[in-house]
Short mmCIF file of C-alpha atoms in Angstrom, two decimals:
data_model
loop_
_atom_site.label_atom_id
_atom_site.label_comp_id
_atom_site.label_asym_id
_atom_site.label_seq_id
_atom_site.Cartn_x
_atom_site.Cartn_y
_atom_site.Cartn_z
CA UNK G 11 84.26 58.99 73.48
CA UNK G 12 81.72 57.89 70.83
CA UNK G 13 80.62 55.02 72.94
CA UNK G 14 81.51 53.03 76.31
CA UNK G 15 84.73 51.79 76.40
CA UNK G 16 86.49 48.90 78.26
CA UNK G 17 89.20 49.52 80.38
CA UNK G 18 92.30 47.12 81.25
CA UNK G 19 94.39 47.50 84.36
CA UNK G 20 97.60 45.27 83.86
CA UNK G 21 100.32 47.60 84.75
CA UNK G 22 102.51 45.13 86.72
CA UNK G 23 102.96 42.10 89.00
CA UNK G 24 101.85 42.36 92.45
CA UNK G 25 105.51 42.73 93.80
CA UNK G 26 105.74 46.06 91.68
CA UNK G 27 103.69 48.21 94.14
CA UNK G 28 104.50 51.81 92.60
CA UNK G 29 103.19 50.91 89.12
CA UNK G 30 99.97 49.43 90.58
CA UNK G 31 99.68 52.50 92.91
CA UNK G 32 100.08 54.56 89.75
CA UNK G 33 97.29 52.51 88.30
CA UNK G 34 95.01 52.93 91.33
CA UNK G 35 95.82 56.90 90.59
CA UNK G 36 94.64 56.38 86.88
CA UNK G 37 91.57 54.79 87.85
CA UNK G 38 90.89 57.81 90.48
CA UNK G 39 91.45 59.97 87.31
CA UNK G 40 89.07 58.05 85.15
CA UNK G 41 86.51 58.49 87.93
CA UNK G 42 87.06 62.29 88.16
CA UNK G 43 86.44 62.42 84.30
CA UNK G 44 83.35 60.47 84.56
CA UNK G 45 84.62 58.18 81.95
CA UNK G 46 81.81 55.84 80.30
CA UNK G 47 83.30 52.66 80.66
CA UNK G 48 81.19 49.41 80.46
CA UNK G 49 83.66 46.47 80.89
CA UNK G 50 86.65 46.19 83.53
CA UNK G 51 89.24 43.55 83.02
CA UNK G 52 92.30 43.00 85.13
CA UNK G 53 95.55 41.06 84.56
CA UNK G 54 98.23 39.95 86.85
CA UNK G 55 98.61 43.11 89.57
CA UNK G 56 95.89 44.92 87.65
CA UNK G 57 93.39 42.46 88.88
CA UNK G 58 93.55 44.35 92.32
CA UNK G 59 92.92 47.56 90.64
CA UNK G 60 90.07 46.03 88.45
CA UNK G 61 88.18 44.83 91.69
CA UNK G 62 88.38 47.98 93.52
CA UNK G 63 87.60 49.85 90.50
CA UNK G 64 84.42 47.47 90.11
CA UNK G 65 83.36 47.95 93.71
CA UNK G 66 83.25 51.53 93.46
CA UNK G 67 81.24 51.20 90.18
CA UNK G 68 78.89 48.92 92.10
CA UNK G 69 78.41 51.33 94.66
CA UNK G 70 77.41 54.08 92.38
CA UNK G 71 75.08 51.89 90.32
CA UNK G 72 73.21 50.20 93.40
CA UNK G 73 73.82 52.37 96.68
CA UNK G 74 71.50 50.38 98.75
CA UNK G 75 73.57 47.00 98.38
CA UNK G 76 77.00 48.44 97.84
CA UNK G 77 76.92 51.63 99.00
CA UNK G 78 79.87 51.15 101.69
CA UNK G 79 82.10 50.14 98.84
CA UNK G 80 81.91 53.78 97.53
CA UNK G 81 85.81 54.31 98.84
CA UNK G 82 86.92 51.11 97.54
CA UNK G 83 89.71 52.63 95.47
CA UNK G 84 91.10 54.61 98.46
CA UNK G 85 90.84 51.50 100.81
CA UNK G 86 92.41 49.16 98.60
CA UNK G 87 95.15 51.68 97.48
CA UNK G 88 96.07 52.44 101.07
CA UNK G 89 96.26 49.01 102.34
CA UNK G 90 98.71 48.21 99.46
CA UNK G 91 100.71 51.31 100.09
CA UNK G 92 101.11 50.47 103.84
CA UNK G 93 101.18 46.63 103.74
CA UNK G 94 104.37 44.72 104.64
CA UNK G 95 105.32 41.47 102.77
CA UNK G 96 103.66 39.33 105.35
CA UNK G 97 100.51 41.37 104.88
CA UNK G 98 100.26 40.24 101.41
CA UNK G 99 102.07 36.71 101.34
CA UNK G 100 102.82 33.50 103.51
CA UNK G 101 105.35 31.05 103.35
CA UNK G 102 103.76 27.47 101.87
CA UNK G 103 104.36 24.81 104.43
CA UNK G 104 104.83 22.37 101.33
CA UNK G 105 106.72 24.48 98.73
CA UNK G 106 106.25 22.16 96.10
CA UNK G 107 104.18 24.36 93.70
CA UNK G 108 105.65 27.91 95.07
CA UNK G 109 107.46 29.12 98.17
CA UNK G 110 104.62 31.86 98.93
CA UNK G 111 100.72 31.87 98.91
CA UNK G 112 98.51 34.82 99.30
CA UNK G 113 96.29 33.96 102.11
CA UNK G 114 96.93 36.97 104.05
CA UNK G 115 96.08 39.23 100.91
CA UNK G 116 92.92 37.14 100.56
CA UNK G 117 91.85 37.34 104.11
CA UNK G 118 92.21 41.19 104.11
CA UNK G 119 90.03 41.34 100.84
CA UNK G 120 87.56 39.11 102.36
CA UNK G 121 87.29 41.10 105.56
CA UNK G 122 86.70 44.22 103.10
CA UNK G 123 84.13 42.71 101.26
CA UNK G 124 82.20 41.34 104.54
CA UNK G 125 82.66 45.14 105.67
CA UNK G 126 81.22 46.34 102.41
CA UNK G 127 78.23 43.72 102.37
CA UNK G 128 78.09 41.36 105.32
CA UNK G 129 78.39 38.46 103.24
CA UNK G 130 81.15 35.77 102.99
CA UNK G 131 80.20 34.41 99.59
CA UNK G 132 80.56 37.27 97.13
CA UNK G 133 81.00 36.32 93.76
CA UNK G 134 82.22 38.48 90.65
CA UNK G 135 78.79 38.29 89.29
CA UNK G 136 77.20 39.92 92.43
CA UNK G 137 78.87 43.50 91.94
CA UNK G 138 76.28 43.74 88.75
CA UNK G 139 79.26 45.19 87.16
CA UNK G 140 81.06 43.50 84.15
CA UNK G 141 84.42 42.90 85.66
CA UNK G 142 86.75 40.19 84.11
CA UNK G 143 89.84 39.00 85.92
CA UNK G 144 92.41 36.92 84.04
CA UNK G 145 94.47 34.05 84.77
CA UNK G 146 96.06 31.02 83.02
CA UNK G 147 95.32 27.52 83.38
CA UNK G 148 97.75 24.31 83.39
CA UNK G 149 97.93 24.16 79.52
CA UNK G 150 98.81 27.98 79.49
CA UNK G 151 95.43 29.28 78.09
CA UNK G 152 94.03 32.44 79.19
CA UNK G 153 90.87 32.23 81.30
CA UNK G 154 88.56 34.95 82.05
CA UNK G 155 86.63 35.21 85.30
CA UNK G 156 83.72 37.17 85.65
CA UNK G 157 79.91 37.47 84.80
CA UNK G 158 78.82 34.77 81.85
CA UNK G 159 78.77 36.60 78.72
CA UNK G 160 78.81 34.68 75.37
CA UNK G 161 79.62 37.41 73.03
CA UNK G 162 83.16 37.52 75.11
CA UNK G 163 84.97 34.68 73.30
CA UNK G 164 87.01 33.83 70.14
CA UNK G 165 88.62 30.91 68.69
CA UNK G 166 92.47 31.01 68.98
CA UNK G 167 94.53 28.32 66.92
CA UNK G 168 93.21 24.92 68.14
CA UNK G 169 91.89 26.58 71.70
CA UNK G 170 89.00 29.00 72.62
CA UNK G 171 89.53 31.98 74.86
CA UNK G 172 86.40 33.03 76.64
CA UNK G 173 83.48 32.97 77.43
CA UNK G 174 83.99 34.25 80.86
CA UNK G 175 83.09 32.02 84.10
CA UNK G 176 81.95 33.07 87.17
CA UNK G 177 84.05 32.53 90.65
CA UNK G 178 84.21 33.58 94.24
CA UNK G 179 85.76 36.86 94.22
CA UNK G 180 88.54 36.05 96.53
CA UNK G 181 89.33 33.19 94.85
CA UNK G 182 89.29 34.78 91.33
CA UNK G 183 91.62 37.65 92.68
CA UNK G 184 93.92 35.40 94.35
CA UNK G 185 94.58 33.30 91.06
CA UNK G 186 95.17 36.38 89.08
CA UNK G 187 97.81 37.50 91.36
CA UNK G 188 99.80 34.09 92.12
CA UNK G 189 102.64 34.76 90.36
CA UNK G 190 104.28 31.74 88.45
CA UNK G 191 107.34 29.74 89.97
CA UNK G 192 107.31 31.88 93.20
CA UNK G 193 103.47 31.49 94.52
CA UNK G 194 101.16 28.46 94.47
CA UNK G 195 98.39 28.32 92.16
CA UNK G 196 94.50 28.36 93.17
CA UNK G 197 91.97 25.73 92.44
CA UNK G 198 88.84 26.96 91.23
CA UNK G 199 85.96 24.44 91.10
CA UNK G 200 83.80 23.93 88.06
CA UNK G 201 80.20 24.83 87.82
CA UNK G 202 79.21 21.49 88.51
CA UNK G 203 81.05 21.28 91.62
CA UNK G 204 83.30 18.54 90.78
CA UNK G 205 85.37 19.41 87.97
CA UNK G 206 87.61 22.43 88.06
CA UNK G 207 91.29 23.69 87.20
CA UNK G 208 94.45 25.21 88.74
CA UNK G 209 94.78 28.83 87.95
CA UNK G 210 97.64 31.60 88.42
CA UNK G 211 98.92 34.88 87.32
CA UNK G 212 98.80 35.31 83.55
CA UNK G 213 102.47 36.82 83.27
CA UNK G 214 104.65 35.98 81.48
CA UNK G 215 102.84 33.98 79.08
CA UNK G 216 100.08 37.10 78.65
CA UNK G 217 101.45 40.42 79.52
CA UNK G 218 99.71 42.78 77.35
CA UNK G 219 95.95 41.49 76.95
CA UNK G 220 95.02 44.51 75.01
CA UNK G 221 95.37 42.90 71.47
CA UNK G 222 93.49 39.92 72.84
CA UNK G 223 90.46 42.18 73.99
CA UNK G 224 90.17 43.14 70.21
CA UNK G 225 89.16 39.55 69.28
CA UNK G 226 87.38 38.94 72.62
CA UNK G 227 85.03 41.68 72.04
CA UNK G 228 84.83 41.36 68.09
CA UNK G 229 81.03 41.11 68.35
CA UNK G 230 80.75 44.23 69.80
CA UNK G 231 83.66 46.06 69.40
CA UNK G 232 84.33 49.34 71.40
CA UNK G 233 87.46 51.54 72.46
CA UNK G 234 90.20 49.78 74.68
CA UNK G 235 91.72 52.05 77.47
CA UNK G 236 94.62 50.14 79.03
CA UNK G 237 97.78 50.68 80.99
CA UNK G 238 101.27 49.67 79.48
CA UNK G 239 102.66 47.00 81.26
CA UNK G 240 105.93 47.48 83.03
CA UNK G 241 108.45 45.07 81.30
CA UNK G 242 111.93 45.68 81.97
CA UNK G 243 114.91 43.92 80.40
CA UNK G 244 116.91 42.00 82.99
CA UNK G 245 120.40 43.72 82.64
CA UNK G 246 122.38 40.50 83.71
CA UNK G 247 125.35 38.95 81.89
CA UNK G 248 124.29 36.17 79.44
CA UNK G 249 125.31 32.46 80.43
CA UNK G 250 123.46 29.16 80.37
CA UNK G 251 121.57 30.01 83.71
CA UNK G 252 120.56 33.43 83.37
CA UNK G 253 119.57 33.29 79.40
CA UNK G 254 115.97 31.71 80.21
CA UNK G 255 115.31 34.56 82.91
CA UNK G 256 116.59 37.00 80.13
CA UNK G 257 114.52 35.58 77.27
CA UNK G 258 111.44 35.68 79.18
CA UNK G 259 111.96 39.18 79.80
CA UNK G 260 112.37 40.04 76.27
CA UNK G 261 109.27 38.08 75.61
CA UNK G 262 107.36 40.40 77.93
CA UNK G 263 108.74 43.63 76.78
CA UNK G 264 108.20 42.61 73.09
CA UNK G 265 104.82 41.45 73.89
CA UNK G 266 103.85 45.26 74.72
CA UNK G 267 105.37 46.53 71.51
CA UNK G 268 103.37 43.98 69.36
CA UNK G 269 100.21 44.71 71.24
CA UNK G 270 100.82 48.50 70.82
CA UNK G 271 101.50 47.97 67.03
CA UNK G 272 98.71 45.48 66.28
CA UNK G 273 96.15 47.96 68.39
CA UNK G 274 97.53 50.93 66.09
CA UNK G 275 96.77 48.76 63.20
CA UNK G 276 93.17 47.88 63.82
CA UNK G 277 92.41 51.35 64.67
CA UNK G 278 93.63 52.55 61.12
CA UNK G 279 91.90 49.96 59.68
CA UNK G 280 88.51 50.75 61.34
CA UNK G 281 89.12 54.54 60.08
CA UNK G 282 90.02 53.28 56.61
CA UNK G 283 86.71 51.02 56.84
CA UNK G 284 84.81 54.25 57.78
CA UNK G 285 86.24 56.11 54.84
CA UNK G 286 85.62 53.59 51.99
CA UNK G 287 81.79 53.28 53.55
CA UNK G 288 81.49 57.09 53.12
CA UNK G 289 82.19 56.91 49.43
CA UNK G 290 79.45 57.01 47.06
CA UNK G 291 80.54 53.96 45.19
CA UNK G 292 83.64 52.58 47.21
CA UNK G 293 83.79 49.50 45.02
CA UNK G 294 84.23 51.55 41.60
CA UNK G 295 86.89 53.92 43.32
CA UNK G 296 89.53 50.91 44.20
CA UNK G 297 91.58 49.69 41.40
CA UNK G 298 92.77 45.95 41.39
CA UNK G 299 96.24 47.37 42.92
CA UNK G 300 94.73 48.98 45.82
CA UNK G 301 92.88 45.83 46.79
CA UNK G 302 94.32 44.28 50.16
CA UNK G 303 96.47 41.03 49.68
CA UNK G 304 95.01 37.83 50.51
CA UNK G 305 96.42 36.19 53.63
CA UNK G 306 96.42 32.37 54.17
CA UNK G 307 97.08 30.73 57.44
CA UNK G 308 97.72 26.84 58.08
CA UNK G 309 97.16 25.45 61.58
CA UNK G 310 99.34 22.62 62.28
CA UNK G 311 99.41 22.16 65.85
CA UNK G 312 102.64 21.12 67.78
CA UNK G 313 103.02 17.16 68.04
CA UNK G 314 105.05 15.20 70.26
CA UNK G 315 107.10 15.86 73.44
CA UNK G 316 108.33 19.55 74.17
CA UNK G 317 111.62 18.33 75.06
CA UNK G 318 114.18 19.09 72.02
CA UNK G 319 115.87 15.79 71.78
CA UNK G 320 113.11 13.76 72.92
CA UNK G 321 111.00 15.43 70.06
CA UNK G 322 114.03 15.03 67.58
CA UNK G 323 114.07 11.14 68.40
CA UNK G 324 110.12 11.13 67.79
CA UNK G 325 110.18 12.89 64.59
CA UNK G 326 112.85 10.27 63.15
CA UNK G 327 111.44 7.27 64.40
CA UNK G 328 107.86 8.11 63.49
CA UNK G 329 108.51 10.50 60.34
CA UNK G 330 106.23 8.76 57.98
CA UNK G 331 103.40 8.42 60.39
CA UNK G 332 103.78 12.24 61.55
CA UNK G 333 103.93 13.37 57.99
CA UNK G 334 100.81 11.34 57.36
CA UNK G 335 98.92 12.92 60.30
CA UNK G 336 99.84 16.59 59.37
CA UNK G 337 98.83 15.51 55.98
CA UNK G 338 95.24 14.76 57.40
CA UNK G 339 95.48 18.12 59.56
CA UNK G 340 96.03 19.98 56.40
CA UNK G 341 93.29 18.69 54.55
CA UNK G 342 91.25 21.35 53.14
CA UNK G 343 93.13 24.28 54.49
CA UNK G 344 94.34 25.67 51.26
CA UNK G 345 91.50 24.60 49.23
CA UNK G 346 90.50 28.67 49.00
CA UNK G 347 94.10 29.89 48.68
CA UNK G 348 94.56 31.81 45.20
CA UNK G 349 97.62 30.06 43.75
CA UNK G 350 97.25 32.10 40.61
CA UNK G 351 98.84 34.81 42.28
CA UNK G 352 102.29 35.63 43.95
CA UNK G 353 102.67 34.86 47.65
CA UNK G 354 104.86 34.90 50.54
CA UNK G 355 105.63 31.76 52.71
CA UNK G 356 106.40 31.84 56.32
CA UNK G 357 107.59 29.08 58.39
CA UNK G 358 107.50 29.16 62.18
CA UNK G 359 107.86 25.57 62.99
CA UNK G 360 107.95 24.21 66.68
CA UNK G 361 110.21 21.70 67.20
CA UNK G 362 111.53 18.97 64.75
CA UNK G 363 108.00 17.48 64.55
CA UNK G 364 106.99 21.01 63.09
CA UNK G 365 109.69 20.69 60.40
CA UNK G 366 107.90 17.44 59.42
CA UNK G 367 104.71 19.65 59.24
CA UNK G 368 106.55 22.19 57.05
CA UNK G 369 107.49 19.77 54.57
CA UNK G 370 104.04 18.37 54.16
CA UNK G 371 102.49 22.20 53.83
CA UNK G 372 105.36 23.04 51.40
CA UNK G 373 104.51 19.74 49.13
CA UNK G 374 100.91 20.91 49.09
CA UNK G 375 101.79 24.60 48.46
CA UNK G 376 104.37 23.62 45.50
CA UNK G 377 101.52 21.55 44.01
CA UNK G 378 99.07 24.49 44.47
CA UNK G 379 101.52 27.07 42.68
CA UNK G 380 102.43 24.58 39.81
CA UNK G 381 99.08 23.96 39.03
CA UNK G 382 97.73 27.43 39.61
CA UNK G 383 100.35 29.51 37.64
CA UNK G 384 101.28 31.73 40.44
CA UNK G 385 104.83 32.03 42.10
CA UNK G 386 106.36 32.12 45.69
CA UNK G 387 108.09 35.91 45.96
CA UNK G 388 109.78 35.53 49.65
CA UNK G 389 110.27 32.97 52.04
CA UNK G 390 110.84 33.85 55.81
CA UNK G 391 112.00 31.54 58.35
CA UNK G 392 111.29 31.89 62.13
CA UNK G 393 113.08 29.48 64.79
CA UNK G 394 113.10 25.76 63.91
CA UNK G 395 111.23 27.13 60.59
CA UNK G 396 114.54 28.55 59.36
CA UNK G 397 115.68 24.98 58.08
CA UNK G 398 112.52 24.50 55.96
CA UNK G 399 112.82 27.94 54.75
CA UNK G 400 116.69 27.65 53.66
CA UNK G 401 115.63 24.41 51.54
CA UNK G 402 112.73 25.46 50.08
CA UNK G 403 114.00 28.94 49.34
CA UNK G 404 117.03 26.95 47.37
CA UNK G 405 114.36 24.83 45.28
CA UNK G 406 112.73 28.19 44.48
CA UNK G 407 115.83 30.22 43.72
CA UNK G 408 117.32 27.13 41.45
CA UNK G 409 114.46 27.18 39.30
CA UNK G 410 114.74 31.02 38.67
CA UNK G 411 118.40 31.23 38.83
CA UNK G 412 119.74 28.19 37.02
CA UNK G 413 122.99 29.84 36.27
CA UNK G 414 123.79 30.12 40.19
CA UNK G 415 122.78 26.64 41.08
CA UNK G 416 123.75 23.16 40.32
CA UNK G 417 120.85 20.57 39.34
CA UNK G 418 120.95 18.99 42.73
CA UNK G 419 119.55 22.27 44.12
CA UNK G 420 116.10 21.47 42.44
CA UNK G 421 115.65 18.78 44.94
CA UNK G 422 117.05 20.50 47.96
CA UNK G 423 113.71 19.70 50.21
CA UNK G 424 114.33 16.08 49.68
CA UNK G 425 117.84 16.52 51.39
CA UNK G 426 115.98 17.71 54.23
CA UNK G 427 113.51 15.03 54.47
CA UNK G 428 116.43 12.47 54.50
CA UNK G 429 118.51 14.67 56.97
CA UNK G 430 115.26 14.20 59.39
CA UNK G 431 114.65 10.53 58.57
CA UNK G 432 118.24 9.85 59.86
CA UNK G 433 118.34 12.40 62.53
CA UNK G 434 120.26 11.69 65.75
CA UNK G 435 121.14 14.43 68.67
CA UNK G 436 124.65 14.36 67.34
CA UNK G 437 123.86 15.52 63.83
CA UNK G 438 122.39 18.66 65.30
CA UNK G 439 124.43 19.66 68.57
CA UNK G 440 127.74 18.67 70.40
CA UNK G 441 128.58 19.62 73.79
CA UNK G 442 130.91 22.56 74.69
CA UNK G 443 133.76 20.82 76.40
CA UNK G 444 135.76 23.85 77.06
CA UNK G 445 134.46 25.07 80.67
CA UNK G 446 134.74 28.65 79.72
CA UNK G 447 132.45 28.02 76.59
CA UNK G 448 129.89 25.89 78.53
CA UNK G 449 129.22 28.39 80.90
CA UNK G 450 127.83 30.27 77.87
CA UNK G 451 126.00 27.51 76.53
CA UNK G 452 126.13 23.94 77.45
CA UNK G 453 126.11 22.86 73.47
CA UNK G 454 126.87 24.36 69.98
CA UNK G 455 125.27 23.59 66.63
CA UNK G 456 128.44 23.06 64.88
CA UNK G 457 127.45 19.51 63.36
CA UNK G 458 124.42 21.34 62.00
CA UNK G 459 126.52 24.17 60.52
CA UNK G 460 128.84 21.49 58.75
CA UNK G 461 125.78 19.64 57.46
CA UNK G 462 124.52 22.91 55.83
CA UNK G 463 127.88 24.09 54.36
CA UNK G 464 128.11 20.83 52.71
CA UNK G 465 124.66 21.00 50.96
CA UNK G 466 125.27 24.68 50.13
CA UNK G 467 128.57 23.59 48.61
CA UNK G 468 126.68 20.86 46.72
CA UNK G 469 124.17 23.41 45.60
CA UNK G 470 126.40 26.31 44.23
CA UNK G 471 129.57 24.33 43.69
CA UNK G 472 131.62 26.77 45.61
CA UNK G 473 134.72 25.54 47.68
CA UNK G 474 134.00 28.43 50.03
CA UNK G 475 130.52 27.97 51.20
CA UNK G 476 130.88 29.47 54.43
CA UNK G 477 131.37 32.94 52.62
CA UNK G 478 128.35 32.68 50.63
CA UNK G 479 125.75 35.41 51.06
CA UNK G 480 122.10 35.75 50.42
CA UNK G 481 122.90 38.24 47.63
CA UNK G 482 125.36 36.26 46.00
CA UNK G 483 123.20 33.49 44.87
CA UNK G 484 119.75 35.47 44.99
CA UNK G 485 118.16 33.53 47.89
CA UNK G 486 114.73 34.71 48.35
CA UNK G 487 114.82 33.88 52.11
CA UNK G 488 114.68 36.10 55.20
CA UNK G 489 115.45 34.73 58.56
CA UNK G 490 115.11 36.43 61.93
CA UNK G 491 117.76 35.97 64.96
CA UNK G 492 117.41 37.93 68.42
CA UNK G 493 120.01 40.39 69.41
CA UNK G 494 121.31 40.98 72.78
CA UNK G 495 118.74 43.61 73.74
CA UNK G 496 116.16 41.27 72.75
CA UNK G 497 114.93 43.04 69.59
CA UNK G 498 115.23 40.96 66.08
CA UNK G 499 117.27 41.36 63.13
CA UNK G 500 116.21 40.42 59.80
CA UNK G 501 118.86 38.67 57.53
CA UNK G 502 118.51 37.92 53.73
CA UNK G 503 118.75 39.47 50.45
CA UNK G 504 119.25 43.11 50.73
CA UNK G 505 116.12 44.92 50.73
CA UNK G 506 115.99 48.53 52.26
CA UNK G 507 112.33 48.93 51.11
CA UNK G 508 111.55 46.18 53.53
CA UNK G 509 111.76 47.83 56.89
CA UNK G 510 109.77 49.46 59.41
CA UNK G 511 109.77 51.37 62.72
CA UNK G 512 108.97 49.46 65.66
CA UNK G 513 109.39 50.12 69.53
CA UNK G 514 111.20 53.42 68.54
CA UNK G 515 113.79 51.32 66.14
CA UNK G 516 114.15 50.83 62.48
CA UNK G 517 114.59 47.74 60.65
CA UNK G 518 115.43 46.59 57.28
CA UNK G 519 116.60 43.57 55.56
CA UNK G 520 120.25 43.14 55.29
CA UNK G 521 122.63 40.44 53.47
CA UNK G 522 125.06 38.55 55.53
CA UNK G 523 126.56 35.09 55.01
CA UNK G 524 124.04 32.35 55.14
#
């Protein structure tokens, strides 16, 4: 290994003992190999392994202070292997925030620390080893607990992850292990002794932190050794009760695949940079076609209620005010974008207010391409962004293929804006009155489907809008839809060349009725 690495323990939640014990075995193997590791991270159940591994390293670094912790890996693994449920958790007298708490485990760890050091106030920074435990706060933002280090931080959208903050070790460990829903959170006071925050296990919000570590350590990059989290898909029959739990298991599994994909891209990118740097005149060896594409990103945060129908009513009532607010947030974000070239547009709107944000961004993008001379090659829609994507793609296609569309298609986005302005819940969904169907989902999107079919008929002149495919009208739109196994299908104009291998599966864009 060319330089010290960072190691990330994150295999499973506390309830999955076998996976955590396997992680303890891996930690022992790293020690046997004398792996050169500088920073230690722990997430969810892996936090227990990270603490034991850091104690072992502290004993090696400072035998006088921590020598009695030399067997910490064996001590912690042995306890976990033999522990009963009541050795780890206890029932809460007030289950408002979770049925369980981890006080028994906390007491055992505190006793071990006292046996190692004779102290009851051990903090993470006292170990003298860079060890960081991850937990999430009330807003779902990942918080790292450990010795202060200003270089370990990065901005993400409208929040900042890091730098780490110090904490009492048993508090930090309990917070990192306190599983959401079932286990009560832990209050960690702030540095001033007054402010603080409630923290708990980062899963399912953050399952694989490998990709996060790449950005977290960007100021001083290093190899990352990590375990792949166990994230099985729940094999339950889908209905309106089980679907949210199954969806979360899909999210956890897909996060691990995305993190692996991202880390692979990072490694290949770094290798390419090294190769280019070794060329005599790298700039002269690259043609214009070899240059990487420019990527632009618009950051328009979620605004309004997170409850779908409330957000819908807010968006309809306050359409003009919301669009004006998005206009202010967008100001300057596209100033450096090369509108004289071809580009793709991706819509990933959050809620109905996000659709309004998409409309504001679309106006700016259209103006930019009109003045710059470039063109939109392809549009992608995810979740609620499919609505923006559809109407925008119709306008683009209507200008490029006037023989396939009626003149009304050239103002399709105006139809979407009018639809949002008069929006009511009944325009989107209706209740499933059939009990057999209700069990699978309490509502259906038939009203929205009828609106889209009506618009598609108006844009094409066809009396069979339900049979029109992406290929039929050359619609430059690709949309995503989740399958029963949690993987994604890409639907749009047939493009076999647009595909990838991911998670052991192959994808390509296929046409279908719009």
